[in-house]
Structures are given as C-alpha cells and as structure tokens.
Tab-separated table of C-alpha atoms and ligand atoms in Angstrom:
chain	number	residue	atom	x	y	z
A	128	UNK	CA	71.092	115.318	142.978
A	129	UNK	CA	72.514	118.863	140.878
A	130	UNK	CA	71.512	118.676	138.032
A	131	UNK	CA	73.177	120.863	134.566
A	132	UNK	CA	71.788	123.783	132.258
A	133	UNK	CA	69.197	121.053	130.115
A	134	UNK	CA	71.542	122.251	127.310
A	135	UNK	CA	74.955	120.943	128.934
A	136	UNK	CA	73.749	117.688	129.853
A	137	UNK	CA	72.718	116.962	126.069
A	138	UNK	CA	76.338	117.007	125.259
A	139	UNK	CA	77.843	113.769	124.711
A	140	UNK	CA	81.075	113.558	126.907
A	141	UNK	CA	83.773	113.829	124.932
A	142	UNK	CA	87.568	114.760	124.740
A	143	UNK	CA	88.195	116.865	121.955
A	144	UNK	CA	92.141	117.049	121.499
A	145	UNK	CA	94.359	114.720	123.034
A	146	UNK	CA	97.171	116.400	123.316
A	147	UNK	CA	100.477	115.431	122.740
A	148	UNK	CA	101.394	115.695	126.328
A	149	UNK	CA	99.064	112.812	127.646
A	150	UNK	CA	99.570	110.368	124.440
A	151	UNK	CA	103.592	110.818	125.939
A	152	UNK	CA	102.028	110.070	129.400
A	153	UNK	CA	100.553	107.196	127.343
A	154	UNK	CA	103.141	106.204	126.356
A	155	UNK	CA	105.585	106.596	128.508
A	156	UNK	CA	107.424	108.775	126.477
A	157	UNK	CA	110.144	111.950	127.987
A	158	UNK	CA	109.857	113.789	123.804
A	159	UNK	CA	107.339	113.512	121.354
A	160	UNK	CA	108.623	114.996	117.572
A	161	UNK	CA	105.803	117.226	117.947
A	162	UNK	CA	104.478	117.889	114.455
A	163	UNK	CA	100.437	116.594	114.712
A	164	UNK	CA	99.004	120.448	116.336
A	165	UNK	CA	100.073	122.749	113.136
A	166	UNK	CA	102.395	124.609	115.862
A	167	UNK	CA	105.337	126.553	114.419
A	168	UNK	CA	108.484	125.234	114.296
A	169	UNK	CA	110.229	128.323	114.103
A	170	UNK	CA	108.986	129.388	117.626
A	171	UNK	CA	107.585	132.981	118.404
A	172	UNK	CA	110.035	136.146	116.891
A	173	UNK	CA	113.234	136.385	119.254
A	174	UNK	CA	111.942	140.270	119.225
A	175	UNK	CA	108.309	139.337	120.822
A	176	UNK	CA	111.203	136.750	123.010
A	177	UNK	CA	112.525	139.486	124.351
A	178	UNK	CA	109.782	141.723	124.615
A	179	UNK	CA	107.219	139.508	126.789
A	180	UNK	CA	110.518	139.017	128.882
A	181	UNK	CA	111.445	141.978	129.630
A	182	UNK	CA	107.799	142.444	131.496
A	183	UNK	CA	107.178	139.645	133.059
A	184	UNK	CA	107.851	140.805	136.627
A	185	UNK	CA	104.731	143.262	135.026
A	186	UNK	CA	102.299	140.029	135.495
A	187	UNK	CA	100.870	141.617	138.785
A	188	UNK	CA	99.156	143.629	136.494
A	189	UNK	CA	96.085	142.620	134.045
A	190	UNK	CA	96.653	143.496	130.762
A	191	UNK	CA	95.269	146.168	128.466
A	192	UNK	CA	91.334	145.230	128.284
A	193	UNK	CA	90.931	147.374	125.414
A	194	UNK	CA	94.340	146.082	124.270
A	195	UNK	CA	94.583	149.399	122.894
A	196	UNK	CA	98.018	150.001	121.274
A	197	UNK	CA	97.911	146.144	119.813
A	198	UNK	CA	94.329	147.341	118.320
A	199	UNK	CA	96.718	150.594	116.677
A	200	UNK	CA	98.872	148.515	115.448
A	201	UNK	CA	96.566	145.386	113.389
A	202	UNK	CA	94.551	148.668	112.480
A	203	UNK	CA	97.455	150.188	110.528
A	204	UNK	CA	98.366	146.583	109.254
A	205	UNK	CA	94.788	145.863	107.434
A	206	UNK	CA	94.040	149.323	107.152
A	207	UNK	CA	91.078	149.379	108.806
A	208	UNK	CA	89.370	151.398	112.060
A	209	UNK	CA	90.812	150.543	115.379
A	210	UNK	CA	86.870	150.586	116.983
A	211	UNK	CA	86.739	147.915	114.099
A	212	UNK	CA	89.682	145.211	115.570
A	213	UNK	CA	88.926	142.834	118.681
A	214	UNK	CA	91.766	140.593	120.158
A	215	UNK	CA	90.893	137.706	121.993
A	216	UNK	CA	92.023	134.821	123.912
A	217	UNK	CA	93.091	132.780	120.301
A	218	UNK	CA	90.210	132.606	117.382
A	219	UNK	CA	88.234	129.995	119.170
A	220	UNK	CA	87.766	132.323	121.974
A	221	UNK	CA	86.818	134.708	119.210
A	222	UNK	CA	84.216	132.367	117.282
A	223	UNK	CA	82.895	131.775	120.905
A	224	UNK	CA	81.620	134.805	120.662
A	225	UNK	CA	80.386	134.730	117.315
A	226	UNK	CA	78.312	131.630	117.362
A	227	UNK	CA	77.116	132.791	121.314
A	228	UNK	CA	76.334	135.960	119.471
A	229	UNK	CA	74.588	135.239	116.369
A	230	UNK	CA	73.431	131.720	116.717
A	231	UNK	CA	70.364	131.194	119.067
A	232	UNK	CA	69.333	128.309	120.415
A	233	UNK	CA	67.867	125.710	118.102
A	234	UNK	CA	69.658	127.816	115.176
A	235	UNK	CA	71.372	126.210	112.741
A	236	UNK	CA	75.125	126.781	111.956
A	237	UNK	CA	76.690	125.703	108.765
A	238	UNK	CA	80.099	124.270	108.632
A	239	UNK	CA	82.032	121.343	106.272
A	240	UNK	CA	81.767	117.911	107.888
A	241	UNK	CA	85.426	117.355	109.472
A	242	UNK	CA	86.204	120.776	108.550
A	243	UNK	CA	88.469	122.211	111.580
A	244	UNK	CA	86.085	121.067	115.018
A	245	UNK	CA	86.105	124.027	117.235
A	246	UNK	CA	82.664	126.146	115.207
A	247	UNK	CA	80.839	122.493	116.624
A	248	UNK	CA	81.901	122.743	119.731
A	249	UNK	CA	80.849	125.958	120.398
A	250	UNK	CA	77.660	125.567	118.665
A	251	UNK	CA	77.074	122.405	120.260
A	252	UNK	CA	77.384	124.014	123.718
A	253	UNK	CA	75.305	127.696	122.472
A	254	UNK	CA	72.634	124.909	121.911
A	255	UNK	CA	73.022	126.302	117.680
A	256	UNK	CA	71.902	123.265	115.572
A	257	UNK	CA	75.239	122.158	113.203
A	258	UNK	CA	74.462	121.512	109.182
A	259	UNK	CA	76.401	120.348	106.775
A	260	UNK	CA	77.973	120.780	103.233
A	261	UNK	CA	80.539	117.760	102.339
A	262	UNK	CA	84.048	117.994	101.236
A	263	UNK	CA	84.576	117.962	97.404
A	264	UNK	CA	86.110	113.701	96.252
A	265	UNK	CA	89.637	116.640	95.278
A	266	UNK	CA	89.610	117.581	99.713
A	267	UNK	CA	88.274	122.081	98.829
A	268	UNK	CA	85.468	123.018	99.814
A	269	UNK	CA	82.407	122.405	97.906
A	270	UNK	CA	80.754	126.051	97.921
A	271	UNK	CA	77.898	125.104	95.621
A	272	UNK	CA	76.670	122.857	98.444
A	273	UNK	CA	77.303	125.361	101.545
A	274	UNK	CA	75.569	128.180	99.964
A	275	UNK	CA	72.350	125.449	98.262
A	276	UNK	CA	73.055	124.053	102.732
A	277	UNK	CA	72.976	127.800	103.863
A	278	UNK	CA	69.970	128.535	101.751
A	279	UNK	CA	67.655	125.187	102.553
A	280	UNK	CA	68.651	125.169	106.037
A	281	UNK	CA	68.068	128.942	106.556
A	282	UNK	CA	71.204	129.108	108.259
A	283	UNK	CA	71.936	132.245	110.731
A	284	UNK	CA	76.027	131.564	110.215
A	285	UNK	CA	77.874	130.034	107.651
A	286	UNK	CA	82.217	128.512	108.805
A	287	UNK	CA	84.515	128.106	106.527
A	288	UNK	CA	88.634	128.328	106.836
A	289	UNK	CA	90.616	129.281	103.961
A	290	UNK	CA	93.279	128.102	103.687
A	291	UNK	CA	91.690	125.036	105.018
A	292	UNK	CA	92.335	122.869	108.262
A	293	UNK	CA	92.486	119.884	107.977
A	294	UNK	CA	92.809	120.083	103.839
A	295	UNK	CA	95.075	122.526	103.514
A	296	UNK	CA	93.562	124.025	100.216
A	297	UNK	CA	92.745	127.030	99.356
A	298	UNK	CA	90.356	129.424	97.833
A	299	UNK	CA	91.077	131.878	95.785
A	300	UNK	CA	89.792	136.101	96.044
A	301	UNK	CA	87.923	135.466	92.732
A	302	UNK	CA	86.274	133.111	94.309
A	303	UNK	CA	85.608	133.312	97.395
A	304	UNK	CA	84.238	136.827	96.383
A	305	UNK	CA	81.477	135.225	94.132
A	306	UNK	CA	80.886	133.383	97.063
A	307	UNK	CA	80.026	135.545	99.615
A	308	UNK	CA	77.801	137.595	97.051
A	309	UNK	CA	75.689	134.205	96.048
A	310	UNK	CA	75.306	133.589	99.239
A	311	UNK	CA	72.230	135.041	101.215
A	312	UNK	CA	73.035	137.857	102.770
A	313	UNK	CA	71.286	137.480	106.158
A	314	UNK	CA	73.620	135.021	107.144
A	315	UNK	CA	76.959	135.325	109.423
A	316	UNK	CA	79.782	134.505	107.506
A	317	UNK	CA	82.523	133.544	110.006
A	318	UNK	CA	86.099	133.308	107.865
A	319	UNK	CA	88.626	131.679	109.550
A	320	UNK	CA	92.164	133.184	107.887
A	321	UNK	CA	94.042	130.978	110.699
A	322	UNK	CA	96.275	130.280	107.664
A	323	UNK	CA	95.765	133.751	105.856
A	324	UNK	CA	100.251	134.662	106.396
A	325	UNK	CA	101.164	132.393	104.398
A	326	UNK	CA	99.732	132.645	101.612
A	327	UNK	CA	99.217	136.732	99.977
A	328	UNK	CA	97.189	139.600	100.893
A	329	UNK	CA	96.610	139.651	97.732
A	330	UNK	CA	95.248	136.371	97.341
A	331	UNK	CA	92.072	137.112	99.522
A	332	UNK	CA	88.805	138.385	100.024
A	333	UNK	CA	89.728	142.419	100.133
A	334	UNK	CA	90.135	144.290	103.154
A	335	UNK	CA	86.553	145.472	103.470
A	336	UNK	CA	84.277	145.784	106.689
A	337	UNK	CA	80.391	144.959	107.014
A	338	UNK	CA	78.069	143.498	109.123
A	339	UNK	CA	77.926	140.104	107.632
A	340	UNK	CA	81.918	139.403	107.316
A	341	UNK	CA	83.667	138.730	110.567
A	342	UNK	CA	87.186	137.073	109.104
A	343	UNK	CA	89.819	136.247	112.260
A	344	UNK	CA	93.849	136.066	112.536
A	345	UNK	CA	95.962	134.532	115.034
A	346	UNK	CA	99.483	134.727	116.481
A	347	UNK	CA	99.460	130.749	116.357
A	348	UNK	CA	100.829	130.095	113.268
A	349	UNK	CA	103.021	131.940	111.571
A	350	UNK	CA	103.927	134.228	114.528
A	351	UNK	CA	104.951	130.544	116.728
A	352	UNK	CA	102.553	132.480	119.272
A	353	UNK	CA	100.004	129.162	119.801
A	354	UNK	CA	100.689	128.765	123.575
A	355	UNK	CA	100.421	132.553	123.746
A	356	UNK	CA	96.374	132.375	123.110
A	357	UNK	CA	96.039	135.580	121.176
A	358	UNK	CA	94.080	135.984	117.808
A	359	UNK	CA	91.350	138.676	116.609
A	360	UNK	CA	88.320	139.561	114.228
A	361	UNK	CA	87.869	142.124	111.621
A	362	UNK	CA	84.716	143.161	111.608
A	363	UNK	CA	82.190	146.225	111.626
A	364	UNK	CA	81.945	148.792	114.602
A	365	UNK	CA	78.300	147.380	115.057
A	366	UNK	CA	79.590	143.419	115.516
A	367	UNK	CA	82.032	144.193	117.592
A	368	UNK	CA	79.750	146.891	119.874
A	369	UNK	CA	77.327	143.012	120.166
A	370	UNK	CA	80.725	140.999	120.318
A	371	UNK	CA	81.705	143.288	123.353
A	372	UNK	CA	79.592	142.206	125.739
A	373	UNK	CA	79.483	139.065	126.100
A	374	UNK	CA	83.460	138.993	125.880
A	375	UNK	CA	85.589	137.885	128.870
A	376	UNK	CA	86.674	142.371	129.171
A	377	UNK	CA	89.012	140.797	130.941
A	378	UNK	CA	90.213	137.370	128.824
A	379	UNK	CA	93.748	138.414	126.825
A	380	UNK	CA	97.312	137.163	128.701
A	381	UNK	CA	98.994	140.473	129.499
A	382	UNK	CA	102.474	138.758	128.030
A	383	UNK	CA	101.032	137.873	125.344
A	384	UNK	CA	99.473	141.692	124.016
A	385	UNK	CA	103.146	142.508	124.363
A	386	UNK	CA	104.887	139.639	122.473
A	387	UNK	CA	102.506	139.963	119.417
A	388	UNK	CA	102.866	143.343	119.115
A	389	UNK	CA	106.562	143.306	119.164
A	390	UNK	CA	105.666	140.143	116.576
A	391	UNK	CA	104.148	142.221	114.050
A	392	UNK	CA	107.248	145.114	113.707
A	393	UNK	CA	109.718	141.659	112.809
A	394	UNK	CA	108.090	140.762	109.405
A	395	UNK	CA	111.532	139.458	108.810
A	396	UNK	CA	111.087	137.360	110.908
A	397	UNK	CA	107.151	135.797	109.672
A	398	UNK	CA	108.159	136.324	105.938
A	399	UNK	CA	111.459	133.456	107.468
A	400	UNK	CA	108.655	131.527	108.480
A	401	UNK	CA	107.178	131.246	105.394
A	402	UNK	CA	109.165	130.544	102.980
A	403	UNK	CA	110.431	127.655	106.049
A	404	UNK	CA	108.234	126.652	105.604
A	405	UNK	CA	107.114	126.229	101.815
A	406	UNK	CA	110.615	124.998	101.604
A	407	UNK	CA	109.427	121.878	104.731
A	408	UNK	CA	106.170	121.077	102.650
A	409	UNK	CA	108.229	120.981	99.033
A	410	UNK	CA	109.475	118.076	101.550
A	411	UNK	CA	106.649	116.200	102.233
A	412	UNK	CA	105.613	116.891	98.551
A	413	UNK	CA	109.132	114.992	97.713
A	414	UNK	CA	108.619	112.126	100.721
A	415	UNK	CA	105.373	111.360	99.103
A	416	UNK	CA	106.258	110.812	96.351
A	417	UNK	CA	109.500	108.574	96.909
A	418	UNK	CA	106.788	106.120	98.512
A	419	UNK	CA	104.615	106.673	96.282
A	420	UNK	CA	101.880	108.342	97.003
A	421	UNK	CA	99.991	112.008	96.537
A	422	UNK	CA	99.994	114.724	98.459
A	423	UNK	CA	97.435	117.474	98.510
A	424	UNK	CA	98.440	121.102	97.602
A	425	UNK	CA	99.223	122.795	100.994
A	426	UNK	CA	99.337	126.460	101.554
A	427	UNK	CA	99.492	126.186	105.690
A	428	UNK	CA	101.990	124.899	107.449
A	429	UNK	CA	101.330	121.098	107.215
A	430	UNK	CA	100.674	118.953	104.287
A	431	UNK	CA	98.571	116.412	103.300
A	432	UNK	CA	99.289	112.708	102.971
A	433	UNK	CA	97.314	109.682	101.159
A	434	UNK	CA	98.263	106.368	102.559
A	435	UNK	CA	94.870	105.679	100.182
A	436	UNK	CA	93.037	103.910	102.680
A	437	UNK	CA	91.507	105.464	106.401
A	438	UNK	CA	92.557	101.921	108.168
A	439	UNK	CA	95.898	102.283	106.879
A	440	UNK	CA	96.567	106.277	107.527
A	441	UNK	CA	95.536	105.729	111.044
A	442	UNK	CA	97.978	101.761	111.371
A	443	UNK	CA	100.540	104.999	109.991
A	444	UNK	CA	100.394	107.957	112.134
A	445	UNK	CA	99.575	104.971	115.234
A	446	UNK	CA	102.938	103.048	114.053
A	447	UNK	CA	105.184	107.021	113.997
A	448	UNK	CA	104.453	107.734	117.867
A	449	UNK	CA	104.349	103.787	119.702
A	450	UNK	CA	107.409	102.974	117.945
A	451	UNK	CA	109.801	105.827	116.868
A	452	UNK	CA	107.822	109.040	118.965
A	453	UNK	CA	106.452	111.256	116.665
A	454	UNK	CA	103.307	112.650	117.244
A	455	UNK	CA	100.967	113.864	113.780
A	456	UNK	CA	97.443	113.548	112.834
A	457	UNK	CA	94.172	112.176	110.364
A	458	UNK	CA	91.635	113.402	109.139
A	459	UNK	CA	88.583	111.713	111.088
A	460	UNK	CA	86.092	111.773	108.203
A	461	UNK	CA	85.480	111.214	104.708
A	462	UNK	CA	86.851	111.893	102.183
A	463	UNK	CA	90.412	112.874	103.582
A	464	UNK	CA	90.255	110.680	105.977
A	465	UNK	CA	93.097	108.199	103.898
A	466	UNK	CA	95.021	111.067	104.386
A	467	UNK	CA	98.147	112.078	107.408
A	468	UNK	CA	99.019	115.811	108.006
A	469	UNK	CA	101.867	116.484	109.082
A	470	UNK	CA	102.918	119.904	110.070
A	471	UNK	CA	106.040	121.701	108.826
A	472	UNK	CA	108.979	120.714	110.822
A	473	UNK	CA	112.338	122.313	111.170
A	474	UNK	CA	115.266	120.298	109.202
A	475	UNK	CA	115.755	117.778	112.550
A	476	UNK	CA	112.352	117.460	112.735
A	477	UNK	CA	112.042	116.641	108.772
A	478	UNK	CA	114.944	114.355	109.052
A	479	UNK	CA	113.008	112.302	111.887
A	480	UNK	CA	109.888	112.612	110.413
A	481	UNK	CA	110.950	111.208	106.772
A	482	UNK	CA	113.190	108.114	108.991
A	483	UNK	CA	109.779	107.134	110.885
A	484	UNK	CA	108.046	107.775	107.864
A	485	UNK	CA	110.079	105.679	105.557
A	486	UNK	CA	110.013	102.479	107.748
A	487	UNK	CA	106.571	102.157	108.576
A	488	UNK	CA	104.844	103.123	105.458
A	489	UNK	CA	107.115	99.554	104.106
A	490	UNK	CA	105.721	98.386	106.751
A	491	UNK	CA	102.302	98.485	107.321
A	492	UNK	CA	100.671	97.561	103.622
A	493	UNK	CA	97.312	98.898	101.458
A	494	UNK	CA	94.419	97.708	101.125
A	495	UNK	CA	94.866	98.324	97.662
A	496	UNK	CA	98.226	97.148	96.691
B	555	PLP	C1	95.044	126.496	115.053
B	555	PLP	C2	93.784	127.017	114.112
B	555	PLP	C3	92.960	127.841	114.945
B	555	PLP	C4	93.191	128.124	116.095
B	555	PLP	O1	93.818	129.075	116.151
B	555	PLP	P1	94.075	129.864	118.082
B	555	PLP	O2	94.151	131.329	117.914
B	555	PLP	O3	94.824	129.661	118.276
B	555	PLP	O4	92.788	129.649	118.250
B	555	PLP	C5	91.485	128.457	114.627
B	555	PLP	N1	91.614	127.921	113.177
B	555	PLP	C6	91.717	127.479	112.126
B	555	PLP	C7	91.310	126.553	110.452
B	555	PLP	C8	92.895	126.479	112.938
B	555	PLP	O5	93.575	125.847	111.795
C-alpha cells in the first residue's frame, strides 16, 4: 500500500471552500447572484482587459520569471526598491511561502480564530502548530491578546489581515504601529493587506521594510483580477532572498503579469471601484437598518450583517441560495458566526440581494424575537 508522508497523512480530509460552481451543480442553477467571495463585481480595468487580450496569442510563452516590469511599477507605486517586491500567484501563494520559510515543523503560527483561513491550511500543510487569539465581541481583532499569545507560545509568525476578513474591521496606523512594537521582535509579522485599496494609504502602517515584516497585497480585490491569480509581497531584500529559494519560478501567469501592470496605470478605474464599493456598503447598512439588523462598519468590499444568532444566519444564507439563487457566505466561528457576509455588488446585484434578503429575513424567525 502506498502511504503519503506522515505530515500529510495526519491532515484531516476537508473541503476548505465550496465554490459557487459546485453550488450551481448542487442546486441545478445555471447562474447565481455572486456575492460570496469578495470578488469585484466591477470587473477588471478596461485597460487591463485590452492589454491582456492583445497578448493572448503569446500565451505559448512563459511569463518573465522575475516579473520585472511589474515589480518595477510596484516599487514606484510604493516608494521601495525592486529588490523589495516579490510577485506571486496571489496572496494565498505568497502566504504559503512565508509559512514554509519561517514556520518550522512544530513551531507556532499565531492567527485570530475565525479570521482568513488560508494561513491555517498552509500551517497544517507544513507541519506548524496553529495557536490563536480571539476576536473581541465587537468583531475587532484583539491586539493585546495577540501579543500575549505570541509571547507565551514563542510564535515564529503572527498573521493578521488589515482590513480584516471576515469582520471587515480595521486597525489604524497608530494602533498598528504600537502593536508592531509590542510584539516580540524575533517574530515574523505577516501583514495581509488584501483590502488596502479600500482605505487611505495614510491610515496604513507606513511603507518601510524590515526583516520581521512581510506585507502582502493583491490584484484580486479592487483591481478585479481574482481569476488571474496575482499578488505581491513587500519586505527586505534578505527576506525575499529566502522566499526565492522555495518559490515556483514559473508560478505566475503571464497574462496576469500583463493585466496587473496595465491595472496600475489606471488609477481612475481603481478610484471608481473604491467609490462604488463605498456606496454598496452604505446600501447594505441601510438595508440592515430597515430590517432592524445591525452591521459591522466595514473597510473592505463586503459587509457583515447581524442576524442575532448563528442558526438564523445559517438559515438565511441557505434560503438565499436555495430560493433566490443569491450566493453569500457567513463566518463559521463565534463571535462572528451570527453574521452573514455580503460582498459589494453592482446596483442590480444589490437590488436582487435586497429583495431576496427582505423576503428571507421575514420568513426566518429570530430566536430572540
Ligand atoms: C481575498 C483575500 C486573499 C486572497 O488574495 P489572493 O491574492 O486572491 O490570493 C488574501 N487575504 C485576504 C484577507 C483575503 O480576503
């Protein structure tokens, strides 16, 4: 009998994410109102589409393994050096490199229980030990607890998404600076800024590089290139040299490099998306208020709406899919599991969601009513 490596054998079988395509097969629907994965409803920049279309015939070629032109443009954008930028197949890919490089088997990787789960799959896959802090009851990250647990567990890596997913909450510059100083200084801080485009750069940790800080960004959210799979990390040349040793040299899609580069030159488009997303958030808050439901103030392209208890939130999510073909998701763990999470849609998608949501919420009673 063939056997997997013990590390892999020890991992419980799981489906980390049921995609909308699978849900369409299961429900026999040919389309869904797709508001479950925080994809951009506003598409890629037309400039990116034109540039990618023009280069399609050269898909016979591999992309530049150094992603040089893109890194150059990113270095200009962020005021850092080309050597301080690493391009990967999305943040999910870069996160795997950071875990593999810095979390030895048995070493502790610290995250917030219920936050963006891809880190956890990598830590399990590379034999690290997951340790957790918890969300505060208001859905905010507990920075004090993160410091305490990192110290106690001698964490090798701390992961935090800012703005956060799935809560949508945000830690501002001053608070983040204090946190970065308060944590043990021999820990790698993996700062996932997937939603950075939706907040002011001046409210984020200032752009500087040091070995203990790896920050990641993506073209999947505001730039609408999730399917192209492209993102980047900013850190020191030394840390990038470490990640270079294990990265897949030809892992980045050539067309994604071209689309990402063209996107960077279309700042008006990004601003348009950010403004449209802000309007969508306002619509969702208002819809919640109309139905007597609170929301968590969001700094991302999604909003968490409070259904009061986890079973009601689950029932609402399921009924939206089953009866209306509206796909949203919900956080799985307390204290956020009483919320549903809805991505920012276009105005017609928001109308479809609002009509379905009104219908379903009135039909699914609250435990506390
Ligand atoms: C969407 C998301 C990602 C995934 O980014 P990719 O570049 O598409 O891999 C990473 N982190 C967070 C917090 C996200 O919400």
